[in-house]
Short mmCIF file of C-alpha atoms and ligand atoms in Angstrom, two decimals:
data_model
loop_
_atom_site.label_atom_id
_atom_site.label_comp_id
_atom_site.label_asym_id
_atom_site.label_seq_id
_atom_site.Cartn_x
_atom_site.Cartn_y
_atom_site.Cartn_z
CA MET A 27 0.12 0.07 0.26
CA ALA A 28 1.59 3.32 -0.83
CA VAL A 29 2.74 5.24 2.34
CA ASP A 30 0.85 8.79 2.45
CA ILE A 31 3.53 11.33 2.69
CA ARG A 32 3.03 14.73 2.31
CA VAL A 33 6.19 17.42 2.73
CA TYR A 34 5.85 21.32 3.60
CA GLN A 35 7.97 24.47 2.33
CA SER A 36 7.43 25.85 6.14
CA THR A 37 6.48 25.13 9.24
CA LEU A 38 3.78 27.31 9.11
CA ALA A 39 2.51 25.65 6.12
CA LEU A 40 3.06 22.29 7.68
CA SER A 41 1.16 23.62 10.83
CA HIS A 42 -1.88 24.10 8.53
CA ALA A 43 -1.71 21.04 7.37
CA VAL A 44 -1.70 19.39 10.22
CA SER A 45 -4.52 21.73 11.79
CA ASP A 46 -6.65 21.41 9.04
CA TYR A 47 -5.84 17.85 9.07
CA PHE A 48 -6.95 17.31 12.87
CA LEU A 49 -9.98 19.76 12.41
CA ASP A 50 -11.23 17.28 9.49
CA LEU A 51 -10.99 14.16 11.46
CA ALA A 52 -12.83 16.01 14.94
CA ASP A 53 -15.48 17.19 12.75
CA ARG A 54 -16.26 13.31 11.43
CA ALA A 55 -15.66 11.32 14.61
CA ILE A 56 -18.20 13.88 16.16
CA THR A 57 -20.56 14.35 13.70
CA THR A 58 -20.50 10.64 13.33
CA ARG A 59 -20.04 9.31 16.74
CA GLY A 60 -20.55 12.09 19.33
CA ARG A 61 -16.95 11.99 20.02
CA PHE A 62 -13.15 12.59 18.99
CA THR A 63 -10.67 10.60 20.96
CA VAL A 64 -7.20 11.77 20.28
CA ALA A 65 -3.66 10.84 21.69
CA LEU A 66 -0.72 13.70 21.29
CA SER A 67 2.65 13.39 20.83
CA GLY A 68 5.13 14.97 22.60
CA GLY A 69 8.35 16.81 22.29
CA LYS A 70 8.99 20.01 20.52
CA THR A 71 7.42 19.09 17.27
CA PRO A 72 3.86 19.38 17.85
CA ASN A 73 4.15 22.82 19.66
CA PRO A 74 3.24 24.98 16.79
CA ILE A 75 0.66 22.88 15.72
CA PHE A 76 -1.04 23.01 19.63
CA GLU A 77 -0.46 26.96 19.16
CA MET A 78 -2.27 26.92 15.74
CA LEU A 79 -5.40 24.92 17.10
CA ALA A 80 -6.05 27.14 19.96
CA SER A 81 -5.95 30.16 17.62
CA ARG A 82 -9.23 31.36 17.16
CA ASP A 83 -9.40 30.44 12.83
CA TYR A 84 -9.29 26.18 14.58
CA ALA A 85 -10.65 26.50 17.80
CA GLU A 86 -14.32 27.93 17.50
CA GLN A 87 -14.26 25.20 14.37
CA ILE A 88 -14.08 22.38 17.11
CA ASN A 89 -16.68 21.44 19.93
CA TRP A 90 -14.15 20.40 22.68
CA ASN A 91 -17.49 19.51 24.70
CA TYR A 92 -16.80 16.06 22.25
CA VAL A 93 -13.04 15.58 22.44
CA HIS A 94 -11.33 13.43 24.19
CA VAL A 95 -7.46 13.89 24.72
CA PHE A 96 -4.88 11.38 25.61
CA TRP A 97 -1.13 11.24 25.65
CA SER A 98 0.95 9.11 23.02
CA ASP A 99 3.74 9.13 25.86
CA GLU A 100 4.94 11.21 28.75
CA ARG A 101 7.90 11.50 30.92
CA CYS A 102 7.89 10.38 34.42
CA VAL A 103 7.90 13.92 35.98
CA PRO A 104 5.49 15.62 37.48
CA PRO A 105 2.82 17.59 35.48
CA ASP A 106 3.65 20.23 36.09
CA ASP A 107 7.62 19.76 35.33
CA HIS A 108 8.97 21.27 32.44
CA ASP A 109 10.07 18.46 30.53
CA SER A 110 6.77 17.16 31.12
CA ASN A 111 4.19 16.57 27.14
CA PHE A 112 0.81 17.11 29.91
CA ARG A 113 2.30 20.78 30.90
CA VAL A 114 3.39 21.59 27.17
CA ALA A 115 -0.17 20.82 26.10
CA ARG A 116 -1.85 22.03 28.17
CA HIS A 117 -0.05 25.42 28.40
CA LEU A 118 0.11 25.47 24.63
CA LEU A 119 -3.32 24.06 23.92
CA LEU A 120 -5.69 22.72 26.33
CA SER A 121 -5.81 25.73 28.29
CA ARG A 122 -6.90 28.14 25.90
CA VAL A 123 -9.92 25.61 24.88
CA GLN A 124 -13.14 24.97 26.25
CA ILE A 125 -12.67 21.33 26.77
CA PRO A 126 -13.90 20.18 29.84
CA ILE A 127 -11.55 19.00 32.73
CA ALA A 128 -13.17 15.25 32.14
CA ASN A 129 -12.36 14.68 28.69
CA ILE A 130 -8.28 15.29 29.54
CA HIS A 131 -6.61 12.30 30.31
CA ARG A 132 -2.99 11.92 31.02
CA MET A 133 -0.23 10.07 32.18
CA ARG A 134 -0.03 10.37 35.97
CA GLY A 135 3.73 11.15 35.01
CA GLU A 136 4.36 11.88 38.73
CA ASP A 137 3.83 8.15 40.37
CA GLU A 138 5.62 5.16 40.10
CA PRO A 139 6.13 4.40 36.46
CA GLU A 140 4.99 0.29 36.58
CA PRO A 141 2.43 1.45 38.65
CA ALA A 142 1.44 4.47 36.34
CA ALA A 143 1.59 2.33 33.35
CA THR A 144 -1.02 0.16 34.51
CA ALA A 145 -3.48 2.49 35.67
CA TYR A 146 -2.86 4.59 32.34
CA ASP A 147 -3.90 0.95 30.82
CA ALA A 148 -6.61 0.70 32.72
CA VAL A 149 -7.98 4.54 32.15
CA LEU A 150 -7.97 2.88 28.01
CA ARG A 151 -9.90 -0.25 28.81
CA GLU A 152 -12.40 1.41 30.81
CA PHE A 153 -12.55 4.06 28.05
CA PHE A 154 -12.43 2.14 24.83
CA THR A 155 -13.75 -1.13 26.01
CA ARG A 156 -16.39 -1.01 28.43
CA ARG A 157 -17.34 2.63 28.13
CA LEU A 158 -17.38 2.60 24.27
CA GLY A 159 -17.86 -1.14 24.13
CA ILE A 160 -14.94 -1.13 21.54
CA PRO A 161 -12.36 -4.26 22.23
CA ARG A 162 -8.95 -2.17 21.05
CA ALA A 163 -7.66 1.24 21.42
CA ARG A 164 -9.61 2.59 18.56
CA PHE A 165 -8.18 6.22 18.30
CA ASP A 166 -9.59 8.64 15.58
CA LEU A 167 -6.08 9.69 15.78
CA VAL A 168 -2.78 9.28 17.79
CA MET A 169 -0.32 11.77 16.51
CA LEU A 170 3.33 10.66 16.84
CA GLY A 171 7.01 12.25 16.44
CA MET A 172 9.91 10.30 15.31
CA GLY A 173 13.60 10.98 16.96
CA ALA A 174 16.67 10.67 15.22
CA ASP A 175 17.37 7.27 16.73
CA GLY A 176 14.20 6.13 14.94
CA HIS A 177 12.26 5.86 18.19
CA THR A 178 8.66 7.28 17.99
CA ALA A 179 6.12 7.77 20.96
CA SER A 180 8.44 6.35 23.97
CA LEU A 181 9.26 3.11 21.94
CA PHE A 182 13.36 3.45 21.76
CA PRO A 183 15.57 0.94 19.85
CA ALA A 184 15.33 -2.71 21.50
CA MET A 185 13.41 -1.89 24.14
CA ASN A 186 10.28 -4.85 25.14
CA ALA A 187 7.74 -1.91 24.57
CA VAL A 188 8.14 -2.21 20.75
CA ARG A 189 7.77 -5.56 20.73
CA GLU A 190 4.43 -5.70 22.99
CA THR A 191 1.60 -7.40 21.48
CA GLU A 192 -1.06 -7.21 24.60
CA LYS A 193 -0.31 -4.33 26.79
CA TRP A 194 -1.39 -1.02 25.80
CA VAL A 195 0.73 1.10 28.02
CA MET A 196 4.44 0.39 28.92
CA ALA A 197 6.51 2.04 31.61
CA GLN A 198 10.42 1.95 29.98
CA HIS A 199 13.71 3.15 31.44
CA VAL A 200 15.56 4.31 28.58
CA GLU A 201 19.15 3.66 29.18
CA LYS A 202 20.61 6.40 26.82
CA LEU A 203 17.77 9.35 28.57
CA ASP A 204 18.48 7.75 31.89
CA SER A 205 14.86 8.28 32.70
CA TRP A 206 11.30 6.64 32.89
CA ARG A 207 8.61 7.12 30.56
CA LEU A 208 4.83 6.00 29.82
CA THR A 209 4.44 4.92 26.19
CA LEU A 210 1.48 3.68 24.34
CA THR A 211 2.86 0.48 22.78
CA PRO A 212 2.24 -0.69 18.80
CA ALA A 213 -1.00 -2.64 20.51
CA ALA A 214 -2.58 0.22 21.03
CA ILE A 215 -1.49 2.60 18.46
CA ASN A 216 -1.90 0.46 15.47
CA ALA A 217 -5.45 0.27 16.71
CA ALA A 218 -5.68 3.65 15.92
CA SER A 219 -8.38 4.78 12.92
CA ASN A 220 -5.58 7.61 11.84
CA VAL A 221 -1.77 7.85 12.78
CA ALA A 222 -0.70 11.14 11.62
CA PHE A 223 3.38 11.43 12.37
CA VAL A 224 4.64 15.04 12.04
CA VAL A 225 8.44 15.10 11.20
CA THR A 226 10.38 17.90 11.08
CA GLY A 227 14.05 18.92 11.12
CA ALA A 228 17.09 17.85 8.35
CA GLU A 229 18.83 16.34 11.38
CA LYS A 230 15.80 13.21 10.64
CA ALA A 231 16.00 12.75 7.13
CA ASP A 232 18.56 9.88 6.69
CA ILE A 233 16.98 8.07 10.05
CA LEU A 234 13.37 9.04 7.55
CA LYS A 235 14.52 7.45 4.64
CA ARG A 236 15.84 4.21 6.85
CA VAL A 237 12.50 3.93 8.41
CA LEU A 238 10.48 4.41 5.07
CA LYS A 239 12.55 2.71 3.07
CA ASP A 240 14.72 -0.14 4.61
CA PRO A 241 13.60 -4.10 5.23
CA PRO A 242 11.33 -4.33 8.45
CA ASP A 243 13.26 -3.90 11.41
CA PRO A 244 11.74 -2.38 14.28
CA ASN A 245 13.78 -3.35 17.17
CA ASN A 246 16.51 -0.89 15.79
CA LEU A 247 13.66 1.87 13.97
CA PRO A 248 10.63 1.62 15.87
CA ALA A 249 8.72 3.87 13.97
CA GLN A 250 8.52 0.79 11.45
CA ALA A 251 6.66 -1.23 14.77
CA ILE A 252 3.79 1.27 13.85
CA ASN A 253 1.23 0.41 10.88
CA PRO A 254 -2.35 0.32 12.00
CA VAL A 255 -4.61 -2.95 11.65
CA ASN A 256 -7.19 -1.34 10.02
CA GLY A 257 -6.56 2.21 9.78
CA ASN A 258 -4.15 5.25 8.18
CA VAL A 259 -0.68 6.63 8.50
CA ARG A 260 0.29 10.34 7.09
CA TRP A 261 3.59 11.07 7.47
CA PHE A 262 4.08 15.27 7.54
CA LEU A 263 7.10 16.55 6.75
CA ASP A 264 9.09 19.72 6.35
CA THR A 265 11.43 19.63 3.44
CA GLY A 266 14.75 19.14 5.82
CA ALA A 267 13.09 16.28 7.42
CA GLY A 268 12.20 14.75 3.55
CA LYS A 269 15.33 15.96 1.60
CA ALA A 270 16.63 12.12 1.70
CA LEU A 271 13.36 10.63 0.49
CA LYS A 272 14.03 13.20 -2.82
CA ASP A 273 16.97 11.62 -3.23
C1 6PG B 303 8.80 12.76 23.60
C2 6PG B 303 8.07 12.09 22.33
C3 6PG B 303 9.49 11.62 21.30
C4 6PG B 303 9.50 12.79 20.20
C5 6PG B 303 10.14 12.43 19.21
C6 6PG B 303 10.84 13.96 18.52
O1 6PG B 303 8.11 12.51 24.91
O2 6PG B 303 9.36 12.97 23.94
O3 6PG B 303 6.96 11.09 22.37
O4 6PG B 303 8.74 10.47 20.84
O5 6PG B 303 8.24 12.75 19.44
O6 6PG B 303 11.52 12.33 20.59
O7 6PG B 303 10.86 14.95 19.21
P1 6PG B 303 10.72 16.69 19.22
O8 6PG B 303 9.43 16.62 18.29
O9 6PG B 303 11.17 17.32 20.11
O10 6PG B 303 11.85 16.04 17.78
#
């Protein structure tokens, strides 16, 4: 199946493209099912997108009462810590839109990692399976970034979460960062209806080409573990991240 790759000349153009995509998916999901479930990505790449979604042009087109926000991963830090993915999303987006607090389902980075992962796994099963009657983590949209080592969410090379097929959330101690992370597993992400990778920067061009063009090797290129069973993947790139693909 052809890979859906879109390359944009500027951060502004890329941010508009991702925000338009988010808006379209939210509108369709709310219209047809009365809710839009989205897992936000971490890191710095999504920041201009969060700001754009919070702007009048976009925020007023979404009925946030029907939006449920989750996370693709989280650092094991308190929610007001500088490194918290929740803190960034709250500051740039969630504090600026009329989303009910009850619709914000954050990973508890302040708790012990393993219990926090088990707890968030239970949150997802309660939401999707018990409340909605869906036997898998059928997010309408999972947003993902990608690191220069090919990791995505907090699925890092050689970590056992990359190969997880049952659990939806795991805690991982990332040696090279000397830090604990909470992450959705491929079992959860691959149940989504739509996955959007947003990758920018020339420093990611070579690894991106390997992820997209090399033979499957998810243990070393964890972004390759993302293949939704019954869903779409779209890559949003800037020209820097996409330049090796042109060669
Ligand atoms: C995180 C992310 C991680 C991120 C990539 C890219 O919590 O850091 O989920 O997977 O998306 O590392 O990070 P940048 O967007 O900062 O380059």
